[in-house]
Short mmCIF file of N, CA and C in Angstrom, two decimals:
data_model
loop_
_atom_site.label_atom_id
_atom_site.label_comp_id
_atom_site.label_asym_id
_atom_site.label_seq_id
_atom_site.Cartn_x
_atom_site.Cartn_y
_atom_site.Cartn_z
N MET A 1 111.60 106.48 80.93
CA MET A 1 112.31 106.59 79.69
C MET A 1 113.54 107.46 79.92
N PRO A 2 114.70 107.01 79.51
CA PRO A 2 115.92 107.79 79.70
C PRO A 2 115.86 109.11 78.94
N ALA A 3 116.55 110.09 79.48
CA ALA A 3 116.57 111.41 78.86
C ALA A 3 118.00 111.91 78.80
N PHE A 4 118.27 112.78 77.85
CA PHE A 4 119.57 113.43 77.75
C PHE A 4 119.46 114.77 78.46
N VAL A 5 120.38 115.01 79.38
CA VAL A 5 120.34 116.24 80.15
C VAL A 5 121.58 117.05 79.80
N GLY A 6 121.38 118.32 79.52
CA GLY A 6 122.49 119.21 79.21
C GLY A 6 123.17 119.69 80.48
N ALA A 7 123.79 120.84 80.40
CA ALA A 7 124.49 121.40 81.55
C ALA A 7 123.50 121.73 82.66
N VAL A 8 123.92 121.46 83.89
CA VAL A 8 123.09 121.74 85.06
C VAL A 8 123.92 122.54 86.04
N LYS A 9 123.36 123.61 86.55
CA LYS A 9 124.04 124.43 87.56
C LYS A 9 123.20 124.42 88.82
N VAL A 10 123.77 123.90 89.90
CA VAL A 10 123.06 123.82 91.18
C VAL A 10 123.64 124.89 92.10
N PHE A 11 122.80 125.81 92.55
CA PHE A 11 123.25 126.86 93.45
C PHE A 11 123.29 126.35 94.89
N SER A 12 122.27 125.62 95.31
CA SER A 12 122.26 125.08 96.66
C SER A 12 121.19 124.02 96.78
N VAL A 13 121.39 123.12 97.73
CA VAL A 13 120.40 122.10 98.06
C VAL A 13 120.22 122.17 99.57
N ALA A 14 118.99 122.31 100.02
CA ALA A 14 118.73 122.42 101.46
C ALA A 14 119.12 121.13 102.17
N SER A 15 119.24 121.21 103.48
CA SER A 15 119.68 120.05 104.25
C SER A 15 118.71 118.87 104.14
N SER A 16 117.44 119.14 103.91
CA SER A 16 116.49 118.03 103.77
C SER A 16 115.97 117.96 102.33
N GLY A 17 116.75 118.45 101.38
CA GLY A 17 116.33 118.47 99.99
C GLY A 17 116.94 117.33 99.19
N ILE A 18 116.49 117.22 97.95
CA ILE A 18 116.98 116.17 97.06
C ILE A 18 117.38 116.81 95.75
N PHE A 19 118.51 116.38 95.21
CA PHE A 19 118.89 116.75 93.86
C PHE A 19 119.24 115.46 93.14
N HIS A 20 118.49 115.14 92.12
CA HIS A 20 118.68 113.87 91.42
C HIS A 20 118.44 114.09 89.93
N ILE A 21 119.34 113.57 89.11
CA ILE A 21 119.15 113.61 87.67
C ILE A 21 119.16 112.16 87.19
N GLY A 22 118.12 111.77 86.51
CA GLY A 22 118.05 110.40 86.01
C GLY A 22 116.71 109.78 86.36
N ASP A 23 116.61 108.49 86.11
CA ASP A 23 115.37 107.78 86.36
C ASP A 23 115.22 107.48 87.85
N ALA A 24 114.03 107.66 88.35
CA ALA A 24 113.75 107.36 89.75
C ALA A 24 112.27 107.03 89.89
N TYR A 25 111.97 106.03 90.69
CA TYR A 25 110.58 105.64 90.93
C TYR A 25 109.92 106.63 91.89
N ALA A 26 110.60 106.88 93.01
CA ALA A 26 110.04 107.80 94.00
C ALA A 26 111.19 108.41 94.80
N MET A 27 111.04 109.68 95.14
CA MET A 27 112.02 110.36 95.99
C MET A 27 111.25 111.17 97.02
N ALA A 28 111.71 111.15 98.25
CA ALA A 28 111.04 111.91 99.29
C ALA A 28 112.07 112.35 100.32
N PRO A 29 112.33 113.64 100.45
CA PRO A 29 113.25 114.09 101.50
C PRO A 29 112.61 113.86 102.86
N THR A 30 113.41 113.45 103.80
CA THR A 30 112.89 113.12 105.12
C THR A 30 113.69 113.85 106.19
N SER A 31 112.99 114.43 107.11
CA SER A 31 113.64 115.05 108.26
C SER A 31 112.68 114.97 109.44
N SER A 32 113.23 115.14 110.61
CA SER A 32 112.36 115.13 111.79
C SER A 32 112.87 116.17 112.78
N ALA A 33 111.97 116.68 113.57
CA ALA A 33 112.33 117.68 114.57
C ALA A 33 111.36 117.59 115.74
N LYS A 34 111.83 117.96 116.89
CA LYS A 34 111.00 117.98 118.08
C LYS A 34 111.03 119.40 118.61
N THR A 35 109.88 120.01 118.73
CA THR A 35 109.80 121.41 119.13
C THR A 35 108.96 121.54 120.39
N TYR A 36 109.51 122.23 121.37
CA TYR A 36 108.78 122.50 122.60
C TYR A 36 108.49 123.99 122.65
N ALA A 37 107.29 124.36 123.01
CA ALA A 37 106.95 125.77 123.09
C ALA A 37 105.99 126.01 124.24
N GLY A 38 106.24 127.06 124.97
CA GLY A 38 105.38 127.40 126.09
C GLY A 38 104.36 128.45 125.71
N GLY A 39 103.70 128.98 126.70
CA GLY A 39 102.69 130.00 126.47
C GLY A 39 103.30 131.23 125.83
N GLY A 40 102.62 131.78 124.85
CA GLY A 40 103.10 132.97 124.17
C GLY A 40 104.08 132.69 123.06
N SER A 41 104.33 131.45 122.75
CA SER A 41 105.27 131.10 121.69
C SER A 41 104.61 131.17 120.32
N PHE A 42 105.41 131.34 119.31
CA PHE A 42 104.99 131.33 117.90
C PHE A 42 104.02 132.45 117.57
N ASN A 43 104.06 133.54 118.30
CA ASN A 43 103.21 134.69 117.97
C ASN A 43 103.87 135.51 116.88
N THR A 44 103.09 135.94 115.91
CA THR A 44 103.61 136.81 114.85
C THR A 44 102.69 138.01 114.70
N GLY A 45 103.24 139.09 114.24
CA GLY A 45 102.43 140.28 114.02
C GLY A 45 103.05 141.50 114.65
N ASP A 46 102.39 142.61 114.49
CA ASP A 46 102.88 143.89 115.01
C ASP A 46 102.18 144.21 116.33
N GLY A 47 102.95 144.66 117.30
CA GLY A 47 102.38 145.15 118.56
C GLY A 47 101.78 144.07 119.45
N ILE A 48 102.34 142.90 119.45
CA ILE A 48 101.81 141.82 120.30
C ILE A 48 102.32 142.00 121.73
N ARG A 49 101.43 141.86 122.67
CA ARG A 49 101.79 141.89 124.08
C ARG A 49 101.39 140.57 124.71
N VAL A 50 102.35 139.96 125.35
CA VAL A 50 102.10 138.69 126.04
C VAL A 50 102.47 138.89 127.49
N ASN A 51 101.52 138.66 128.37
CA ASN A 51 101.75 138.82 129.80
C ASN A 51 101.50 137.47 130.46
N LEU A 52 102.58 136.80 130.80
CA LEU A 52 102.49 135.49 131.44
C LEU A 52 103.07 135.60 132.85
N GLN A 53 102.21 135.52 133.83
CA GLN A 53 102.68 135.60 135.21
C GLN A 53 103.57 134.41 135.55
N SER A 54 103.13 133.25 135.15
CA SER A 54 103.91 132.03 135.41
C SER A 54 103.64 131.07 134.27
N SER A 55 104.67 130.72 133.56
CA SER A 55 104.51 129.83 132.42
C SER A 55 105.52 128.70 132.51
N VAL A 56 105.02 127.48 132.51
CA VAL A 56 105.87 126.30 132.55
C VAL A 56 105.41 125.35 131.45
N THR A 57 106.35 124.80 130.71
CA THR A 57 106.02 123.83 129.67
C THR A 57 106.47 122.45 130.13
N TYR A 58 105.50 121.59 130.36
CA TYR A 58 105.81 120.23 130.76
C TYR A 58 105.84 119.36 129.51
N VAL A 59 106.91 118.60 129.35
CA VAL A 59 107.06 117.75 128.17
C VAL A 59 107.37 116.33 128.62
N PRO A 60 106.35 115.59 129.03
CA PRO A 60 106.60 114.20 129.40
C PRO A 60 106.82 113.36 128.14
N ASP A 61 107.79 112.49 128.17
CA ASP A 61 108.09 111.61 127.04
C ASP A 61 108.34 110.20 127.58
N PRO A 62 107.28 109.52 128.00
CA PRO A 62 107.46 108.24 128.67
C PRO A 62 108.04 107.14 127.78
N ASP A 63 107.78 107.17 126.47
CA ASP A 63 108.28 106.10 125.62
C ASP A 63 109.73 106.31 125.19
N VAL A 64 110.28 107.49 125.33
CA VAL A 64 111.67 107.86 125.05
C VAL A 64 112.04 107.73 123.58
N ILE A 65 111.42 106.83 122.84
CA ILE A 65 111.77 106.59 121.44
C ILE A 65 110.76 107.30 120.55
N ASP A 66 111.26 108.10 119.63
CA ASP A 66 110.40 108.81 118.68
C ASP A 66 110.57 108.20 117.29
N THR A 67 109.80 108.67 116.35
CA THR A 67 109.89 108.19 114.98
C THR A 67 111.30 108.42 114.45
N SER A 68 111.83 107.45 113.77
CA SER A 68 113.22 107.48 113.33
C SER A 68 113.31 107.70 111.83
N ASN A 69 114.44 108.20 111.38
CA ASN A 69 114.73 108.35 109.95
C ASN A 69 115.68 107.28 109.45
N ILE A 70 115.96 106.29 110.25
CA ILE A 70 116.89 105.24 109.86
C ILE A 70 116.35 104.51 108.63
N GLY A 71 117.20 104.32 107.66
CA GLY A 71 116.80 103.63 106.44
C GLY A 71 116.25 104.56 105.38
N ASN A 72 116.18 105.85 105.66
CA ASN A 72 115.68 106.80 104.67
C ASN A 72 116.78 107.61 104.03
N ALA A 73 118.00 107.11 104.09
CA ALA A 73 119.13 107.86 103.54
C ALA A 73 119.15 107.80 102.03
#
């Protein structure tokens, strides 16, 4: 059902966000990212000690093609 919208003030919209006024069936922001992390990564907290004598992150990607966002604009 249509609605009357008064003044709207938008401060910011994130890079993967949506701002829409009006009728819509479905909206979904889409983004993708590939993250590589080795040993000791993503640690949070106070006083963390990480001792890695030898750390190597192997990232094989035999198919080369990942999920795409094409058509989700």
